Coordinates of C-alpha atoms (C1' of nucleotides) in Angstrom, one line a residue:
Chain P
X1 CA 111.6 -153.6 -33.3
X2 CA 110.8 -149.5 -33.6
X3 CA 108.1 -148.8 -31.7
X4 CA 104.9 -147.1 -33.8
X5 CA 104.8 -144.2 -30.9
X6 CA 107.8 -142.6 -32.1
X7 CA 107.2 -143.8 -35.7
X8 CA 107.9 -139.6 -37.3
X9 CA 105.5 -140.6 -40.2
X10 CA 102.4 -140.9 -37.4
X11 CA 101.3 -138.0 -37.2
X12 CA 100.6 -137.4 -41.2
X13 CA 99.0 -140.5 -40.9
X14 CA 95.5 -141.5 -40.0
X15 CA 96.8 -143.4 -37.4
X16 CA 97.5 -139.9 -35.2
X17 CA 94.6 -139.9 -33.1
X18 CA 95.9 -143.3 -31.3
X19 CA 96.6 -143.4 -28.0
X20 CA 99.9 -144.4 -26.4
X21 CA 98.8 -147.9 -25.4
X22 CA 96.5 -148.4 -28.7
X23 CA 99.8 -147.6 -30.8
X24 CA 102.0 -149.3 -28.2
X25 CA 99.2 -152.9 -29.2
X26 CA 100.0 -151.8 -33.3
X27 CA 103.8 -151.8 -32.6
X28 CA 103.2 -155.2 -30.7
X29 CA 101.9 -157.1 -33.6
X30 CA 103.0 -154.9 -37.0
X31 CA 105.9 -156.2 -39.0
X32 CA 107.7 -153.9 -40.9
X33 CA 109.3 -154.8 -44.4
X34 CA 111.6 -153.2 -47.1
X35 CA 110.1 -152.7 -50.4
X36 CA 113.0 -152.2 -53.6
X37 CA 111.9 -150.3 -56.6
X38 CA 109.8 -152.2 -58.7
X39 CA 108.4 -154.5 -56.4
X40 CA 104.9 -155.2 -56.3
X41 CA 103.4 -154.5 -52.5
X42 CA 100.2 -156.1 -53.4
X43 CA 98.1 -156.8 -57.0
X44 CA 94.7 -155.9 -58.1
X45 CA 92.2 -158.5 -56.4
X46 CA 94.8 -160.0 -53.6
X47 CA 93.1 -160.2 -50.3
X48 CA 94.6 -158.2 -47.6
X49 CA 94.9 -159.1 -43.8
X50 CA 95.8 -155.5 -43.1
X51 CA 96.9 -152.3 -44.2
X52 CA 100.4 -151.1 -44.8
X53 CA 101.8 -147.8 -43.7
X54 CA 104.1 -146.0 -45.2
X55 CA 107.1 -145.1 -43.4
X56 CA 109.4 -144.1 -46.6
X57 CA 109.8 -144.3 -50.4
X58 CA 107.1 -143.6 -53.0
X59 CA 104.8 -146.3 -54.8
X60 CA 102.3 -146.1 -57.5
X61 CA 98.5 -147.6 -57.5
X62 CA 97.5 -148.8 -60.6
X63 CA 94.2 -150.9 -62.1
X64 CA 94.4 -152.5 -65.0
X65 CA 92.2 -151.5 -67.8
X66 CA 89.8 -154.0 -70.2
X67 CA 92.1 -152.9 -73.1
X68 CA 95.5 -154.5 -71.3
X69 CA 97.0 -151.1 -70.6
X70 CA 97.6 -150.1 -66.9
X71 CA 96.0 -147.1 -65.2
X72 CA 97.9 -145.1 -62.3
X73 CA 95.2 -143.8 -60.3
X74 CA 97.4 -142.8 -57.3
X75 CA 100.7 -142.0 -56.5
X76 CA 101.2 -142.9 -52.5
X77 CA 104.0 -141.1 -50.2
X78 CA 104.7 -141.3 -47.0
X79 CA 102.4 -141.1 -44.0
X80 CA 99.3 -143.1 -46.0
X81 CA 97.4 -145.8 -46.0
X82 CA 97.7 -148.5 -48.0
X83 CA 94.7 -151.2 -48.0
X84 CA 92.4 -149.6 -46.3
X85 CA 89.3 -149.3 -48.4
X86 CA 89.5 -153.0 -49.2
X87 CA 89.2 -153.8 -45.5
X88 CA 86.8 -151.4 -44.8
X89 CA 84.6 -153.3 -47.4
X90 CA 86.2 -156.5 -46.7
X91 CA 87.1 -156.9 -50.3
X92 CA 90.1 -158.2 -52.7
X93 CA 91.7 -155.0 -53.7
X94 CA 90.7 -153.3 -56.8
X95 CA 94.6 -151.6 -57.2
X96 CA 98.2 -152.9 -57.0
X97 CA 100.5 -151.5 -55.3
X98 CA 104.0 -151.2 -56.9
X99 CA 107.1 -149.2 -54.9
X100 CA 108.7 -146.7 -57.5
X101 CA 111.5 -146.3 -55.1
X102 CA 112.8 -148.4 -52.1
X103 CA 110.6 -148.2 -49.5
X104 CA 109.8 -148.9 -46.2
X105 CA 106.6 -150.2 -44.9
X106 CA 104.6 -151.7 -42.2
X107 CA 102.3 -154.5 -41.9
X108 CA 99.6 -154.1 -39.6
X109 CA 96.9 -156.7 -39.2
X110 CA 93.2 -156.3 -39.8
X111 CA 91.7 -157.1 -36.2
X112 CA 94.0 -154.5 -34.9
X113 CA 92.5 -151.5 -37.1
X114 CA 89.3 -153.0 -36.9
X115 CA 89.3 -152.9 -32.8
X116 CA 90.8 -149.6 -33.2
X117 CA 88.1 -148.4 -34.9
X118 CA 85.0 -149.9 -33.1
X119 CA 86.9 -148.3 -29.7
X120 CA 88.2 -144.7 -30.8
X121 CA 85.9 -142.6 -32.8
X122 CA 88.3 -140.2 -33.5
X123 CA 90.6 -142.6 -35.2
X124 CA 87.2 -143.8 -37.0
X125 CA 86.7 -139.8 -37.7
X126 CA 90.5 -139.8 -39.4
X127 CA 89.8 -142.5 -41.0
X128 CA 86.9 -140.7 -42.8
X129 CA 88.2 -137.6 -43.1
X130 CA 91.0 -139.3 -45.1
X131 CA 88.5 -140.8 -47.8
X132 CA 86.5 -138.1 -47.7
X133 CA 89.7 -136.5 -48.8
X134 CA 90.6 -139.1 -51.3
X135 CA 87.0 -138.9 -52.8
X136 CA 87.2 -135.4 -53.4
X137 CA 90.4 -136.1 -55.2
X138 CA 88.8 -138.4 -57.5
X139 CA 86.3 -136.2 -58.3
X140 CA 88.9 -134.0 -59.2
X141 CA 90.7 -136.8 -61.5
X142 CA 87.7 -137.7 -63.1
X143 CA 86.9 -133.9 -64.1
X144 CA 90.1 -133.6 -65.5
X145 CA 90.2 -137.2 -67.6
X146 CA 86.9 -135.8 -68.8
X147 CA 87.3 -132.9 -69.8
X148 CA 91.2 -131.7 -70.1
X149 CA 93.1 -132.3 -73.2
X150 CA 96.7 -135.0 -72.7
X151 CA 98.7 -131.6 -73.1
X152 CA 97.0 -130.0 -69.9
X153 CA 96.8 -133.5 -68.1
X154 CA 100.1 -134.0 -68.4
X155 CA 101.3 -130.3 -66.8
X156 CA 98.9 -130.8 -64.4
X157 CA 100.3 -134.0 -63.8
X158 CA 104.0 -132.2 -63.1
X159 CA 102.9 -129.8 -61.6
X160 CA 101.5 -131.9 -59.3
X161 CA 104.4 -134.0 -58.8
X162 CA 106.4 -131.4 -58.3
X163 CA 104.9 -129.6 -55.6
X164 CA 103.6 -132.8 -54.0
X165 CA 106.9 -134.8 -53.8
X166 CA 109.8 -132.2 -54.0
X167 CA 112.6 -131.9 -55.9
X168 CA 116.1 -133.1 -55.3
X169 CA 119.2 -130.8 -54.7
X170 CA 120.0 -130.4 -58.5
X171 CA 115.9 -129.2 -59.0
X172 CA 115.1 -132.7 -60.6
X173 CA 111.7 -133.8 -59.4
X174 CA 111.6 -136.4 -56.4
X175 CA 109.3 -138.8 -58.0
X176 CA 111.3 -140.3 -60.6
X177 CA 108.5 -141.9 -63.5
X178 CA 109.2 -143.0 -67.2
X179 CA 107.4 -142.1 -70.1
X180 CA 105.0 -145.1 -70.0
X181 CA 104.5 -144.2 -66.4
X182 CA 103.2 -140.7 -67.3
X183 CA 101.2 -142.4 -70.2
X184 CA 99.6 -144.4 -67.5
X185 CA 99.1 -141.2 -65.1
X186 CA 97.6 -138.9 -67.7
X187 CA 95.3 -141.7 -69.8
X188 CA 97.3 -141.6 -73.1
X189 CA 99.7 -143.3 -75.4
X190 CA 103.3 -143.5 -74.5
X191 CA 104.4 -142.0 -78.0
X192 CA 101.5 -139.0 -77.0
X193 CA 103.0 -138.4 -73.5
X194 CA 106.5 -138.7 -75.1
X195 CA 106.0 -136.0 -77.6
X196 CA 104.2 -133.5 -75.1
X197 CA 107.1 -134.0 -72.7
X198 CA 109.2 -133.3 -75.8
X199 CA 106.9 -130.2 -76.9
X200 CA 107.3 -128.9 -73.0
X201 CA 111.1 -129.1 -73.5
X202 CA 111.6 -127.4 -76.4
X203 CA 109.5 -124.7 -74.6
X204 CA 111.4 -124.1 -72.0
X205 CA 109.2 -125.3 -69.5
X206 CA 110.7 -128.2 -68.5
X207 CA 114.2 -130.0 -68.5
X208 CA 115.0 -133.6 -69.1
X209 CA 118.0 -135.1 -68.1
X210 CA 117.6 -139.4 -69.0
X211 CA 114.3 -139.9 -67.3
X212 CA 114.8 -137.1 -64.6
X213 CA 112.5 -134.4 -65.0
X214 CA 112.8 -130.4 -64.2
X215 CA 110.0 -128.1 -64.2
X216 CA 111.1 -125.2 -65.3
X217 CA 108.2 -122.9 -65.1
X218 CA 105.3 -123.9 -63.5
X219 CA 103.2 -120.8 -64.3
X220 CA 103.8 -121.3 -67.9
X221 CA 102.7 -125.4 -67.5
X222 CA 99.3 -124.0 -66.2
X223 CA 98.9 -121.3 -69.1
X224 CA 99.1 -124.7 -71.2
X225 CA 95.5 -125.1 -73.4
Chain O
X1 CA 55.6 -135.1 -39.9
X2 CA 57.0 -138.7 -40.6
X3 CA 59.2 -140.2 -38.3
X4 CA 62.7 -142.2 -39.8
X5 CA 62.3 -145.1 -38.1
X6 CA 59.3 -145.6 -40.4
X7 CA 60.7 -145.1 -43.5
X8 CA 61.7 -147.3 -46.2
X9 CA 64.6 -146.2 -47.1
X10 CA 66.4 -146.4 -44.1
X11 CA 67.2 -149.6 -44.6
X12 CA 69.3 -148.8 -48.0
X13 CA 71.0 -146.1 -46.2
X14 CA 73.9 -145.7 -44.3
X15 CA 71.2 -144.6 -41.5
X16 CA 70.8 -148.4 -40.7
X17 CA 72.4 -149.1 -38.0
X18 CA 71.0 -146.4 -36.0
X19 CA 69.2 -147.1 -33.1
X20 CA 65.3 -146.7 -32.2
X21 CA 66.1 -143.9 -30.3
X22 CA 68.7 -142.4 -32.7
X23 CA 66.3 -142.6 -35.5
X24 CA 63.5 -140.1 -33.1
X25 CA 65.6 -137.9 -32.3
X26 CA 66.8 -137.5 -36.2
X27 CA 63.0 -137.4 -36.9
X28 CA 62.7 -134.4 -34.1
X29 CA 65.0 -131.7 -36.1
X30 CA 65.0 -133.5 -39.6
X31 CA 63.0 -131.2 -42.1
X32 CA 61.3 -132.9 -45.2
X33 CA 61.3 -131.2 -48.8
X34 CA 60.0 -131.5 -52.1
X35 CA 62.6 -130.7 -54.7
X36 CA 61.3 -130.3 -58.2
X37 CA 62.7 -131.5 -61.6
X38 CA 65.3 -129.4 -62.7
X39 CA 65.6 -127.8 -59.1
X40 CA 69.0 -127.3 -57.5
X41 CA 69.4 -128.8 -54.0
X42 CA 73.2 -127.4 -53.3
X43 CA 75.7 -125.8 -55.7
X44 CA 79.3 -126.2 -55.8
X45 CA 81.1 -124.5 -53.0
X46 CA 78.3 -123.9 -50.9
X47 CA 78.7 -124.6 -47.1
X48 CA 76.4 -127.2 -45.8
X49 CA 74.8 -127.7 -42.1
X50 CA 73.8 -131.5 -42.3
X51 CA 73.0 -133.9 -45.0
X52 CA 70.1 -134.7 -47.5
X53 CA 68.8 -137.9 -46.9
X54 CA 67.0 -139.2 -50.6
X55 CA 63.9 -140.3 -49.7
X56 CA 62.6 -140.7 -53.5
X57 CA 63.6 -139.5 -57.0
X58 CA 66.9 -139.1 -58.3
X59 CA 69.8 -136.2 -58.9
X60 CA 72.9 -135.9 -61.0
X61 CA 76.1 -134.4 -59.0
X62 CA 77.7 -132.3 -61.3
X63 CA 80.9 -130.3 -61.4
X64 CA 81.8 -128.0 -63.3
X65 CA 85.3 -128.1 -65.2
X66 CA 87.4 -124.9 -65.9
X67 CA 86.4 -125.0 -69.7
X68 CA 83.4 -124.4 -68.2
X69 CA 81.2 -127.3 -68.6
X70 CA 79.9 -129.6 -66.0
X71 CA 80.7 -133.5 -65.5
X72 CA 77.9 -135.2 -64.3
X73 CA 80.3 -137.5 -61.4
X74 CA 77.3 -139.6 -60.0
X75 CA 73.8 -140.4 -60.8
X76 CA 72.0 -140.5 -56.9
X77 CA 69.0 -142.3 -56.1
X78 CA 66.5 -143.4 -53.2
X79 CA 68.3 -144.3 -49.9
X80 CA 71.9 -142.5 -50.6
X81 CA 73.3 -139.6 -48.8
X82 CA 73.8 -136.3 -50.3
X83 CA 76.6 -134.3 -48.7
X84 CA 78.2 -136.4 -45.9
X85 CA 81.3 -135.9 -47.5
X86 CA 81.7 -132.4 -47.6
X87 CA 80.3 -132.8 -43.9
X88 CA 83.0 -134.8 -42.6
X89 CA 85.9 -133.0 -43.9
X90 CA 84.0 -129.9 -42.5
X91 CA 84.1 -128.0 -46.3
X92 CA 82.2 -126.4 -49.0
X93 CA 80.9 -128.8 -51.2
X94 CA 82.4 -129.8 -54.3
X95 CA 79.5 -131.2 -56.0
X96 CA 76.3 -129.6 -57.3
X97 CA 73.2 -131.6 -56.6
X98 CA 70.1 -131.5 -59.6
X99 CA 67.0 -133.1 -59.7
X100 CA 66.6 -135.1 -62.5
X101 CA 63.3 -136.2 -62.0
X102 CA 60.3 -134.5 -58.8
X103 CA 62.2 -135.4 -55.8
X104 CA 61.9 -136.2 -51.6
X105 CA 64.2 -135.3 -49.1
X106 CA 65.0 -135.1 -45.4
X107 CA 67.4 -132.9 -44.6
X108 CA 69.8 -134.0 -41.4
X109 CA 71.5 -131.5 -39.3
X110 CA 75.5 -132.0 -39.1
X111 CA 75.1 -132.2 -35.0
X112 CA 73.1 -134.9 -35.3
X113 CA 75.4 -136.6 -37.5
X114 CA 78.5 -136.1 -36.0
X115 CA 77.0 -137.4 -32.5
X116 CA 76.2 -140.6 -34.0
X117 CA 79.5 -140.8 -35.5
X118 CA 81.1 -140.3 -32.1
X119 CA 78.5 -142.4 -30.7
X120 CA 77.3 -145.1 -32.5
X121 CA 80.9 -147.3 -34.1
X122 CA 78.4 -149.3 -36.3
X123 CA 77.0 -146.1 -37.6
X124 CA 80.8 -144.8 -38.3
X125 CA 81.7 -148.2 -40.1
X126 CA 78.5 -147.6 -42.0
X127 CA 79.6 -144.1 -43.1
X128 CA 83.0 -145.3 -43.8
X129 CA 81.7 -148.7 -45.8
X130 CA 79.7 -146.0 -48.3
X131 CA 82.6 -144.0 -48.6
X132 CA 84.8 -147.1 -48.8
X133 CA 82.3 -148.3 -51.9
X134 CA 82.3 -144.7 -53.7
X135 CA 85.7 -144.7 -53.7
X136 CA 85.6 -147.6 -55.5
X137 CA 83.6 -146.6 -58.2
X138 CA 85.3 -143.6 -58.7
X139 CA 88.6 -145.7 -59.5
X140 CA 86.9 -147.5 -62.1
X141 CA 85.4 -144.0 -63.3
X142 CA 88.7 -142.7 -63.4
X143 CA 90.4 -145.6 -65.5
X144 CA 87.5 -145.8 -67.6
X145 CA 87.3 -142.4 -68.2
X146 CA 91.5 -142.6 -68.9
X147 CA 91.5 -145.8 -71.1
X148 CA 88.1 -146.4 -73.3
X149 CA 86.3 -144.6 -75.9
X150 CA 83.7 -142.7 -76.4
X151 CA 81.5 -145.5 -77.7
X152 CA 82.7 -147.5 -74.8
X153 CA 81.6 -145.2 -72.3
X154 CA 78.2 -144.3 -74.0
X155 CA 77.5 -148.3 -73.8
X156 CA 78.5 -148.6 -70.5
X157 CA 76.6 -145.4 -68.9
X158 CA 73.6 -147.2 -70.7
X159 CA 74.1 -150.6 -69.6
X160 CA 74.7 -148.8 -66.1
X161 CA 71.6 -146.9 -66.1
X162 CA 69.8 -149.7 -67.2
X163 CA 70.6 -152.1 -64.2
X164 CA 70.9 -149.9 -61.6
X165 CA 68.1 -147.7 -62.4
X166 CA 65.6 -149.9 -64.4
X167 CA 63.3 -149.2 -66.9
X168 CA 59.4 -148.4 -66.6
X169 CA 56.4 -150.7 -68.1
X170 CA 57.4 -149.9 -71.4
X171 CA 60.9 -150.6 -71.3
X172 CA 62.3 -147.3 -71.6
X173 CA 65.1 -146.1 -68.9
X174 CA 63.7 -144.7 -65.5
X175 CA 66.2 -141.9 -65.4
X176 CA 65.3 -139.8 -68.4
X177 CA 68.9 -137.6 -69.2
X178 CA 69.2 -134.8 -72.2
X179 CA 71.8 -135.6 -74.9
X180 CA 73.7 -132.9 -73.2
X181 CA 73.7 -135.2 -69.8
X182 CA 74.9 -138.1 -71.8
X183 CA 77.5 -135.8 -73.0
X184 CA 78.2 -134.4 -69.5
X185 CA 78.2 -138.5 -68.1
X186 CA 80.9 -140.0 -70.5
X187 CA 83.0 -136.4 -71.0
X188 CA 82.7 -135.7 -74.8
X189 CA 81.0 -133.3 -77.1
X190 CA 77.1 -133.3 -77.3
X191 CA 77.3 -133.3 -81.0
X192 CA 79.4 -136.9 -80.5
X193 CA 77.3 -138.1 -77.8
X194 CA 74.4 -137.8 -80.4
X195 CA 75.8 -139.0 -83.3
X196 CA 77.1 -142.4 -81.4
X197 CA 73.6 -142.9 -79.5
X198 CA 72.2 -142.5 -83.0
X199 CA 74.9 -145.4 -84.2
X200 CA 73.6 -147.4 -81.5
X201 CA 69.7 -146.7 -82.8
X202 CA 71.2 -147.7 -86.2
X203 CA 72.7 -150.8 -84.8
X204 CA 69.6 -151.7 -83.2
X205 CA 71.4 -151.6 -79.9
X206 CA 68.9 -149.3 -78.4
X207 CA 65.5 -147.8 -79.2
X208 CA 64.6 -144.4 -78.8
X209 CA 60.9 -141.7 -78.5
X210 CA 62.2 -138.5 -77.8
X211 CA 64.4 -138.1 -75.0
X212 CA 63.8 -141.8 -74.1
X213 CA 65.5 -144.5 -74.4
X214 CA 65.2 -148.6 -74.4
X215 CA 68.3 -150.8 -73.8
X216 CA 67.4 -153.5 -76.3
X217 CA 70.7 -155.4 -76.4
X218 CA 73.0 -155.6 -73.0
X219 CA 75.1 -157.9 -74.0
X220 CA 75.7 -156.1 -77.8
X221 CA 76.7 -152.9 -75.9
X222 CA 79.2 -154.5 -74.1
X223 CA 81.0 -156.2 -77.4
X224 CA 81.3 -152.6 -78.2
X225 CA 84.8 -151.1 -78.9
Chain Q
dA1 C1' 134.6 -151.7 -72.2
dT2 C1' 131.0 -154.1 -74.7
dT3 C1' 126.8 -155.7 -75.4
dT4 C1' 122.0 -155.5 -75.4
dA5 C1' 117.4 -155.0 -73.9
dG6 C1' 114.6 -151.6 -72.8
dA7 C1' 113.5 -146.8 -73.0
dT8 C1' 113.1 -142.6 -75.5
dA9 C1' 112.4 -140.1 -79.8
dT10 C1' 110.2 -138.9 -84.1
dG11 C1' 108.0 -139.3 -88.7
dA12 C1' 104.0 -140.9 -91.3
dT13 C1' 99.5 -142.0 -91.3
dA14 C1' 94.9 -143.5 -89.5
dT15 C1' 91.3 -142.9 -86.3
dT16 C1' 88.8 -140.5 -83.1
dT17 C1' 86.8 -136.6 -81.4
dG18 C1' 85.6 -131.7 -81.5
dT19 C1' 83.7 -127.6 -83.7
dC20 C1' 80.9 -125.0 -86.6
dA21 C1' 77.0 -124.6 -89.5
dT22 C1' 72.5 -125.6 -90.5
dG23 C1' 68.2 -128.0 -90.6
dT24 C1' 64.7 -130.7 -88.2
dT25 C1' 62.0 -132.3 -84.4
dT26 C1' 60.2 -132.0 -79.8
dT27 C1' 58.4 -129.7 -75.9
dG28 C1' 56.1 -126.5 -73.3
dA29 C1' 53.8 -122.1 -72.9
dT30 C1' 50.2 -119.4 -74.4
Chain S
dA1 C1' 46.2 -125.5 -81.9
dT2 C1' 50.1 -122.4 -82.6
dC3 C1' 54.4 -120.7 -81.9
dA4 C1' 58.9 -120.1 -80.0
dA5 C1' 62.6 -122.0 -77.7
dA6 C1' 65.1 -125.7 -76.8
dA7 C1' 66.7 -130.1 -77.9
dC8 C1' 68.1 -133.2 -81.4
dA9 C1' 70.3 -134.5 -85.8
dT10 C1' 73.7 -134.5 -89.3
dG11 C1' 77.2 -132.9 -92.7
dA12 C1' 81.8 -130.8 -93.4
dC13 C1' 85.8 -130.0 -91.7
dA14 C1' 89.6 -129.2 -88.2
dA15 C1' 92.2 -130.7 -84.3
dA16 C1' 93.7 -134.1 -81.1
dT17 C1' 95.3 -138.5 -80.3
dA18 C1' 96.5 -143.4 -81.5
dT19 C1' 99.1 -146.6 -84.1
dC20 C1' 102.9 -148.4 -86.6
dA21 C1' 107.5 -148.1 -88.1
dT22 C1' 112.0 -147.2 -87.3
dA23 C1' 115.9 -144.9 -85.3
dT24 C1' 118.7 -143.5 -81.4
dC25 C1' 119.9 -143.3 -76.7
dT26 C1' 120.6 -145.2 -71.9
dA27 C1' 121.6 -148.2 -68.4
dA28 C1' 122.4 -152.5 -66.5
dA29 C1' 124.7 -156.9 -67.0
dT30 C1' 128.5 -159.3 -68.4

DNA sequence: ATTTAGATATGATATTTGTCATGTTTTGAT
DNA sequence: ATCAAAACATGACAAATATCATATCTAAAT
C-alpha cells in the first residue's frame, strides 16, 4: 500500500499540515479505491465514516432539486476533500458524489480526522481555511444564479472550466461534461444550454467536436451580456 | 463595560466553548457598539481586524453583482458571527454587513481569535461546525436559486423569515425588509417581487400594512409552484 | 458493419420574468 | 398638518427561458 507521506496530491490538500507520523497513522488505516466514470462515490443523505481524498480524476457534486432535476453545485479535482462538511456536522450528506472520469481515491476513516483535528491546530486551521474558501465560492455561485442571465452563466461556466482543469493536447477542455451536465451547472434547461453552446459556436468563441469542448476566445466569453 | 461570560448570547454562538478565563480576557479588549438601522457595519472589500459578535438586532450581508445590484446572501441575527470568515482566510471581506433593524455588537480582535483557535480544539470544531452549517445552507441557496421560480422563492424566503425570525404580538414578521430587499433576497426584479407578494395578498397567503407583512398560510406557500 | 439507445440539435410556441412608464400610497422631515 | 421623497403598485410590452415536438447525430454493444 502507498504510503500518504509521499502521496504528490498532499500538499494541495488540507491534509499538508500533517506531520510525518500523523500521516504515516492515515496511511495505516486509509484504503484506497478506483472510481470508473459514472460511478457514484457517495449519494445525497448516505452517512459517511470518513472523507475521501482525491488522488486523480474529476467528479461532480450534485443535489437534487424539489422539481426532480439535478443540481451540480461543485466540480471536485484533485487534492480535495470529499465528506468533510458532513462529518464536521456529523450529518448524512446533502450532495452525491459522481466521478466524471476514472478516478482514484482514498478512504480515510472518521476517528482518524477527528483525532487529527482535536491534536494539530494547524490541520484544524487548513481545514477552515478550506471552507472558508468554499464559502466564499458559494457566495460567488449564488450571486451569479441570481443575478446573471444562462448566456453569461454558461461562459462563466467555461471559462471556469477551462482555466480550472486544463485543456488537453488538441486544446479540448480537460473536464469532459454533456449538455445536460452544463444544464445542471448553469441552472437551466438542457435545450437552453444546448442552443447557447450552439450560439457560442457559431460565434467563434468556442469549438465543439462530439461532446469535447474548445474555448476559443475567452475574452470574447466574458464580453458576453 | 459588560463582561462575555455574562451574556446571553454566548451560548448561541460559536463562542461557547470558550473557557471562563477565555471569555475575560475577550471581555478585556472587546469593544461594544450601537449600530443604527440602516447603518453599515463593514463594506465589501474592506480589511477587518477581528469579528463582530451580534449581541442583538439583525443585518442583511449583501453583495453586490457586476450589473450592479446587490444580493442580499444571508439574513444575520442575535448570537452569529460577523466576519470570521474573511478572518480566517486572512482577506478583505466579501460581504457587506447592514442593519436592518437598531443593532448591538461586540467587536473581537483577530488575535484573540486566532489564539483560541490555536488553543482551544473545541473552540476550532465550533468555528468549523458554523462554517460546516453555512456551507450547507448555501448549497441549498445555490440549487434553489438554480432550479425554482420566482414564486417559489418569494414563498420560501417568507416561510423562512417566518420561522426563523418570528413575528411580533400582532403577527407581522420581525424582520421588516423593503420590496427592494425581497427583490435583492430571491434575485429578481423589484417590480416582480411586488407584483407576486401582491398575488400572494390576493390569494390570501399573506397579509400586509405597509411594509409589513403576516404569513397567514405556511403550508399554502409551500404548495406554491 | 449494423443496430440502437442516448445525446445533440433546432423549430414552434407558451410561460416567466424584466423593463419602462405612470400613478398611488406611505413615510419622515419640517 | 403639510409636503416632498421614497416606496409601492400596476399596466403594457419586450426579452429571456422553458416546454414540447421532432429530426439528426454519436457512440457503444452486438
Amino acid at each position: 500500500m502507498s504510503k500518504c507521506e509521499q502521496c504528490i496530491v498532499r500538499e494541495f490538500s488540507s491534509l499538508k499540515s500533517l506531520s510525518k507520523e500523523e500521516l504515516l497513522n492515515i496511511s495505516g488505516c486509509k484504503t484506497s479505491k478506483t472510481i470508473k466514470k459514472g460511478e457514484v462515490i457517495f449519494e445525497e443523505g448516505e452517512s459517511l465514516n470518513g472523507v475521501y481524498c482525491v488522488k486523480d480524476g474529476i467528479c461532480k457534486l450534485t443535489k437534487l432539486s424539489a422539481n426532480g432535476k439535478d443540481q451540480i453545485v461543485k466540480l471536485v479535482v484533485k487534492g480535495d476533500l470529499l465528506g468533510q462538511r458532513s462529518l464536521i456536522v456529523n450529518e448524512a450528506v446533502n450532495l452525491s458524489a459522481v466521478a466524471l472520469n476514472n478516478m482514484e481515491v482514498c478512504f480515510i476513516p472518521k476517528d482518524e480526522i477527528f483525532s487529527n483535528l482535536k491534536n494539530n491546530s494547524d490541520f484544524s486551521m487548513d481545514m477552515l481555511k478550506q471552507m472558508a474558501h468554499d464559502l466564499k465560492e458559494s457566495d460567488n455561485v449564488i450571486v451569479n444564479m441570481a443575478q446573471k442571465s444562462v448566456k453569461q452563466r454558461l461562459a462563466e461556466a467555461l471559462i471556469y472550466i477551462h482555466t480550472s482543469f486544463g485543456v488537453d493536447k488538441e486544446g479540448f477542455l480537460n473536464v469532459i461534461l454533456s449538455r445536460e451536465d452544463y444544464a445542471s451547472v448553469v441552472g437551466t434547461a438542457t435545450e437552453s444550454a444546448i442552443r447557447v453552446l450552439s450560439q457560442f459556436k457559431k460565434e467563434g468563441l468556442i469549438a465543439t467536436s462530439g461532446k469535447r469542448i474548445k474555448v476559443n476566445d475567452v475574452e470574447g466569453l466574458k464580453r458576453i451580456e
